[in-house]
XYZ file of N, CA and C in Angstrom:
444
model
N -20.460 28.605 1.260
C -20.063 27.234 1.465
C -18.549 27.173 1.659
N -18.097 26.394 2.645
C -16.681 26.299 2.938
C -16.038 25.164 2.144
N -14.776 25.338 1.849
C -14.014 24.302 1.166
C -13.604 23.244 2.174
N -13.798 21.979 1.812
C -13.437 20.871 2.696
C -11.930 20.659 2.658
N -11.332 20.539 3.813
C -9.917 20.218 3.921
C -9.757 19.099 4.944
N -9.200 17.956 4.535
C -9.086 16.833 5.467
C -8.055 17.112 6.556
N -8.333 16.620 7.738
C -7.373 16.765 8.826
C -6.424 15.559 8.814
N -5.364 15.658 9.575
C -4.395 14.569 9.629
C -5.012 13.311 10.232
N -5.922 13.466 11.192
C -6.569 12.314 11.822
C -7.470 11.584 10.827
N -8.181 12.336 10.009
C -9.040 11.711 8.999
C -8.213 10.965 7.962
N -7.067 11.509 7.611
C -6.206 10.870 6.625
C -5.623 9.576 7.175
N -5.311 9.544 8.459
C -4.768 8.327 9.059
C -5.776 7.189 9.058
N -7.044 7.505 9.211
C -8.063 6.469 9.289
C -8.392 5.860 7.936
N -8.097 6.547 6.855
C -8.487 6.055 5.545
C -7.323 5.481 4.739
N -6.262 5.066 5.405
C -5.111 4.512 4.694
C -5.347 3.059 4.324
N -4.911 2.707 3.124
C -5.014 1.335 2.639
C -3.637 0.840 2.235
N -3.535 -0.462 1.979
C -2.295 -1.077 1.529
C -2.504 -1.591 0.116
N -1.525 -1.344 -0.766
C -1.575 -1.782 -2.149
C -0.330 -2.590 -2.470
N -0.479 -3.588 -3.343
C 0.655 -4.383 -3.817
C 0.819 -4.155 -5.305
N 2.019 -3.787 -5.727
C 2.327 -3.580 -7.139
C 3.377 -4.603 -7.554
N 3.074 -5.373 -8.583
C 4.029 -6.337 -9.124
C 4.805 -5.644 -10.240
N 6.113 -5.546 -10.083
C 6.940 -4.795 -11.022
C 7.375 -5.622 -12.228
N 6.916 -6.835 -12.355
C 7.343 -7.696 -13.459
C 6.929 -7.090 -14.796
N 7.911 -6.808 -15.641
C 7.661 -6.295 -16.979
C 7.238 -4.844 -17.041
N 7.260 -4.123 -15.939
C 6.845 -2.715 -15.917
C 8.027 -1.812 -16.260
N 7.755 -0.747 -16.991
C 8.770 0.260 -17.285
C 9.013 1.077 -16.020
N 10.270 1.321 -15.710
C 10.647 1.944 -14.438
C 9.963 3.286 -14.200
N 10.032 4.202 -15.124
C 9.471 5.532 -14.912
C 7.959 5.531 -14.789
N 7.295 4.724 -15.597
C 5.839 4.668 -15.562
C 5.356 4.030 -14.251
N 6.084 3.035 -13.785
C 5.760 2.412 -12.502
C 5.970 3.412 -11.366
N 7.073 4.149 -11.415
C 7.403 5.092 -10.346
C 6.383 6.220 -10.246
N 5.856 6.698 -11.377
C 4.869 7.777 -11.318
C 3.576 7.307 -10.663
N 3.171 6.081 -10.955
C 1.940 5.565 -10.352
C 2.111 5.331 -8.859
N 3.281 4.833 -8.456
C 3.557 4.615 -7.038
C 3.594 5.957 -6.298
N 4.259 6.959 -6.872
C 4.353 8.275 -6.236
C 2.975 8.899 -6.078
N 2.108 8.698 -7.049
C 0.763 9.253 -6.977
C -0.028 8.635 -5.824
N 0.099 7.332 -5.625
C -0.614 6.656 -4.531
C -0.013 7.034 -3.183
N 1.311 7.159 -3.103
C 1.953 7.560 -1.846
C 1.515 8.954 -1.415
N 1.322 9.854 -2.366
C 0.890 11.218 -2.053
C -0.595 11.300 -1.770
N -1.385 10.348 -2.300
C -2.825 10.371 -2.093
C -3.575 11.072 -3.197
N -2.952 11.255 -4.351
C -3.596 11.972 -5.448
C -4.729 11.175 -6.082
N -4.823 9.891 -5.786
C -5.891 9.062 -6.341
C -7.182 9.185 -5.536
N -7.152 9.924 -4.442
C -8.328 10.065 -3.574
C -9.016 11.404 -3.837
N -10.331 11.434 -3.678
C -11.031 12.706 -3.874
C -10.745 13.723 -2.771
N -10.186 13.270 -1.648
C -9.891 14.172 -0.535
C -8.434 14.640 -0.552
N -7.774 14.584 -1.723
C -6.366 14.970 -1.807
C -6.176 16.422 -1.401
N -5.182 16.617 -0.569
C -4.775 17.955 -0.168
C -3.246 17.942 -0.116
N -2.574 18.886 -0.768
C -1.118 18.810 -0.870
C -0.370 18.991 0.445
N -1.033 19.517 1.482
C -0.326 19.756 2.741
C -0.613 18.678 3.790
N -1.379 17.624 3.427
C -1.720 16.554 4.370
C -1.208 15.230 3.814
N -0.640 14.406 4.671
C -0.172 13.083 4.262
C -1.369 12.140 4.217
N -2.092 12.138 3.114
C -3.295 11.333 2.982
C -3.116 10.138 2.073
N -1.868 9.777 1.758
C -1.603 8.680 0.837
C -1.693 7.323 1.487
N -1.535 6.300 0.670
C -1.622 4.914 1.119
C -0.237 4.272 1.125
N -0.164 3.082 1.729
C 1.058 2.289 1.727
C 1.149 1.525 0.412
N 2.356 1.369 -0.110
C 2.572 0.624 -1.346
C 3.674 -0.396 -1.115
N 3.389 -1.653 -1.475
C 4.364 -2.736 -1.411
C 4.689 -3.123 -2.850
N 5.961 -3.072 -3.219
C 6.385 -3.428 -4.567
C 7.108 -4.766 -4.493
N 6.669 -5.726 -5.300
C 7.313 -7.038 -5.355
C 7.974 -7.219 -6.710
N 8.877 -8.185 -6.787
C 9.609 -8.513 -8.021
C 10.316 -7.287 -8.598
N 10.993 -6.535 -7.745
C 11.634 -5.301 -8.202
C 12.803 -5.572 -9.148
N 13.321 -6.769 -9.158
C 14.447 -7.079 -10.041
C 14.007 -7.318 -11.482
N 12.705 -7.335 -11.740
C 12.182 -7.635 -13.075
C 11.645 -6.414 -13.809
N 12.075 -5.229 -13.424
C 11.631 -4.025 -14.128
C 12.313 -3.942 -15.493
N 11.765 -3.105 -16.353
C 12.290 -2.910 -17.695
C 12.620 -1.433 -17.858
N 13.729 -1.146 -18.509
C 14.050 0.231 -18.869
C 14.247 0.295 -20.372
N 13.962 1.448 -20.954
C 14.076 1.598 -22.392
C 15.411 2.223 -22.753
N 15.805 2.057 -23.990
C 17.050 2.649 -24.463
C 18.268 1.987 -23.830
N 19.328 2.749 -23.686
C 20.563 2.206 -23.113
C 20.805 2.723 -21.702
N 19.703 2.937 -20.944
C 19.822 3.455 -19.581
C 20.596 2.510 -18.661
N 20.534 1.214 -18.935
C 21.247 0.250 -18.085
C 22.740 0.537 -18.034
N 23.298 1.067 -19.114
C 24.741 1.302 -19.160
C 25.129 2.771 -19.032
N 24.190 3.703 -19.268
C 24.552 5.123 -19.216
C 24.104 5.814 -17.935
N 23.009 5.359 -17.324
C 22.523 6.005 -16.103
C 23.392 5.580 -14.918
N 23.745 6.530 -14.082
C 24.635 6.235 -12.957
C 23.985 6.636 -11.640
N 24.321 5.887 -10.591
C 23.860 6.162 -9.233
C 25.089 6.569 -8.420
N 25.005 7.742 -7.787
C 26.147 8.293 -7.064
C 25.911 8.241 -5.560
N 27.021 8.070 -4.837
C 26.984 8.196 -3.387
C 28.332 8.752 -2.945
N 28.361 9.370 -1.771
C 29.587 10.006 -1.302
C 29.819 9.608 0.141
N 31.071 9.337 0.480
C 31.425 8.900 1.823
C 31.626 10.067 2.790
N 31.528 11.298 2.296
C 31.754 12.531 3.058
C 33.231 12.757 3.378
N 34.103 11.992 2.759
C 35.543 12.219 2.854
C 36.016 12.801 1.529
N 37.103 13.551 1.527
C 37.599 14.099 0.258
C 37.902 12.979 -0.742
N 37.407 13.143 -1.941
C 37.621 12.127 -2.978
C 36.771 10.889 -2.788
N 35.716 10.981 -1.995
C 34.917 9.807 -1.664
C 33.702 9.581 -2.548
N 33.671 10.171 -3.743
C 32.533 9.992 -4.645
C 32.644 8.644 -5.343
N 31.591 7.861 -5.257
C 31.552 6.560 -5.922
C 30.316 6.505 -6.787
N 30.380 5.756 -7.857
C 29.232 5.657 -8.745
C 29.114 4.240 -9.278
N 27.881 3.895 -9.669
C 27.576 2.610 -10.281
C 26.654 2.847 -11.458
N 26.747 1.998 -12.467
C 25.772 2.059 -13.545
C 24.495 1.371 -13.063
N 23.425 1.564 -13.801
C 22.159 0.938 -13.413
C 22.276 -0.584 -13.458
N 23.038 -1.106 -14.410
C 23.223 -2.562 -14.495
C 23.911 -3.099 -13.238
N 24.942 -2.398 -12.779
C 25.643 -2.818 -11.561
C 24.734 -2.685 -10.344
N 23.927 -1.610 -10.302
C 23.019 -1.398 -9.169
C 21.934 -2.465 -9.134
N 21.426 -2.862 -10.302
C 20.408 -3.917 -10.371
C 20.981 -5.247 -9.893
N 22.242 -5.504 -10.175
C 22.862 -6.747 -9.718
C 23.105 -6.718 -8.214
N 23.470 -5.559 -7.682
C 23.789 -5.438 -6.251
C 22.531 -5.339 -5.394
N 21.680 -4.344 -5.656
C 20.434 -4.173 -4.895
C 19.408 -3.463 -5.778
N 18.524 -4.232 -6.412
C 17.570 -3.646 -7.353
C 16.501 -2.786 -6.693
N 16.298 -2.920 -5.392
C 15.288 -2.101 -4.722
C 15.678 -0.624 -4.712
N 16.969 -0.328 -4.737
C 17.432 1.057 -4.727
C 17.028 1.767 -6.015
N 16.985 1.040 -7.127
C 16.635 1.646 -8.413
C 15.204 2.188 -8.361
N 14.261 1.389 -7.871
C 12.871 1.839 -7.770
C 12.741 2.922 -6.705
N 13.421 2.764 -5.573
C 13.347 3.744 -4.499
C 13.800 5.121 -4.983
N 14.922 5.177 -5.684
C 15.448 6.457 -6.158
C 14.549 7.067 -7.227
N 13.937 6.233 -8.067
C 13.040 6.757 -9.100
C 11.797 7.382 -8.467
N 11.234 6.724 -7.451
C 10.048 7.260 -6.781
C 10.423 8.487 -5.960
N 11.566 8.444 -5.297
C 12.016 9.563 -4.466
C 12.182 10.832 -5.290
N 12.630 10.706 -6.529
C 12.807 11.862 -7.389
C 11.496 12.509 -7.796
N 10.381 11.778 -7.655
C 9.070 12.306 -8.036
C 8.264 12.823 -6.857
N 8.802 12.711 -5.662
C 8.114 13.157 -4.461
C 8.561 14.576 -4.096
N 7.765 15.286 -3.291
C 8.174 16.626 -2.845
C 9.453 16.563 -2.009
N 10.288 17.554 -2.161
C 11.560 17.606 -1.419
C 11.356 18.346 -0.108
N 10.430 17.862 0.732
C 10.091 18.497 1.999
C 9.978 17.436 3.078
N 9.687 17.862 4.306
C 9.451 16.914 5.388
C 8.289 15.995 5.057
N 7.266 16.554 4.432
C 6.091 15.760 4.066
C 6.450 14.690 3.042
N 7.273 15.040 2.062
C 7.700 14.070 1.065
C 8.507 12.945 1.681
N 9.370 13.265 2.640
C 10.163 12.229 3.310
C 9.274 11.331 4.158
N 8.239 11.902 4.783
C 7.304 11.090 5.570
C 6.490 10.175 4.666
N 6.127 10.657 3.484
C 5.363 9.830 2.557
C 6.207 8.705 1.990
N 7.503 8.910 1.827
C 8.383 7.849 1.322
C 8.512 6.691 2.301
N 8.242 6.923 3.585
C 8.328 5.852 4.572
C 7.212 4.831 4.406
N 6.213 5.156 3.574
C 5.111 4.226 3.336
C 5.373 3.315 2.145
N 6.567 3.360 1.595
C 6.935 2.532 0.451
C 7.781 1.357 0.913
N 7.378 0.145 0.528
C 8.124 -1.077 0.853
C 8.458 -1.784 -0.457
N 9.726 -2.123 -0.661
C 10.166 -2.738 -1.914
C 10.862 -4.060 -1.596
N 10.471 -5.136 -2.320
C 11.018 -6.466 -2.076
C 11.412 -7.137 -3.382
N 12.509 -7.896 -3.335
C 12.848 -8.759 -4.457
C 12.057 -10.050 -4.284
N 11.663 -10.642 -5.384
C 10.847 -11.854 -5.314
C 9.380 -11.498 -5.124
N 8.557 -12.518 -5.158
C 7.114 -12.302 -5.101
C 6.522 -12.315 -3.711
N 7.310 -12.583 -2.691
C 6.803 -12.677 -1.317
C 7.067 -11.383 -0.553
N 6.156 -11.067 0.369
C 6.345 -9.916 1.250
C 5.701 -10.229 2.600
N 6.175 -9.607 3.688
C 5.664 -9.915 5.032
C 4.448 -9.082 5.450
N 3.710 -8.500 4.505
C 2.605 -7.617 4.854
C 1.244 -8.225 4.545
N 1.126 -9.526 4.621
C -0.152 -10.181 4.322
C -1.201 -9.849 5.381
N -0.781 -9.558 6.598
C -1.722 -9.248 7.677
C -2.462 -7.931 7.431
N -1.897 -7.052 6.610
C -2.548 -5.777 6.321
C -3.585 -5.893 5.207
N -3.743 -7.088 4.643
C -4.693 -7.365 3.572
C -4.533 -6.384 2.402
N -3.348 -6.370 1.773
C -3.135 -5.429 0.671
C -3.929 -5.820 -0.565
N -4.371 -4.796 -1.294
C -5.104 -5.011 -2.535
C -4.136 -4.946 -3.702
N -4.383 -5.685 -4.756
C -3.499 -5.551 -5.939
C -3.708 -4.193 -6.600
N -2.616 -3.559 -6.929
C -2.659 -2.228 -7.538
C -2.806 -2.388 -9.045
N -3.826 -1.778 -9.618
C -4.040 -1.848 -11.067
C -3.075 -0.884 -11.732
N -2.035 -1.427 -12.339
C -1.033 -0.597 -12.982
C -1.412 -0.370 -14.429
N -1.309 0.857 -14.869
C -1.568 1.161 -16.274
C -0.369 0.705 -17.082
N -0.630 0.117 -18.206
C 0.459 -0.378 -19.043
C 0.908 -1.767 -18.644
N 0.031 -2.539 -17.969
C 0.387 -3.923 -17.639
C 0.674 -4.686 -18.918
N 1.730 -5.454 -18.869
C 2.081 -6.232 -20.056
C 1.759 -7.673 -19.849
């Protein structure tokens, strides 16, 4: 008996859209569940070399919760590619400026560091507020573990 391996065409046909409400969710726990759906690990046809994951829309990204003193100690770095161009922000400053980056970076850190991982990250959409422009795709609500 041969082992079943899904092809890329089969994976494209079985993609779904999910909506995750980030209100009151812990950042790391939310990010692990999103990364799992983006990779397709929730499907019985999961294969690590095929992009078989689904699309995920995250709403209310400004309402996430972090534990401990991460808001003041965790830093986000970026570099301008010029000498001395390293800039950093605390998580509190990043949440005030653009809270979608906080969730994006948390999920990105849990994805494979390959071409496939970068392609899977393109299926993630993050929005502030409860509205999103993907109603035409008929997204299903994502059952998050640890809903409060």
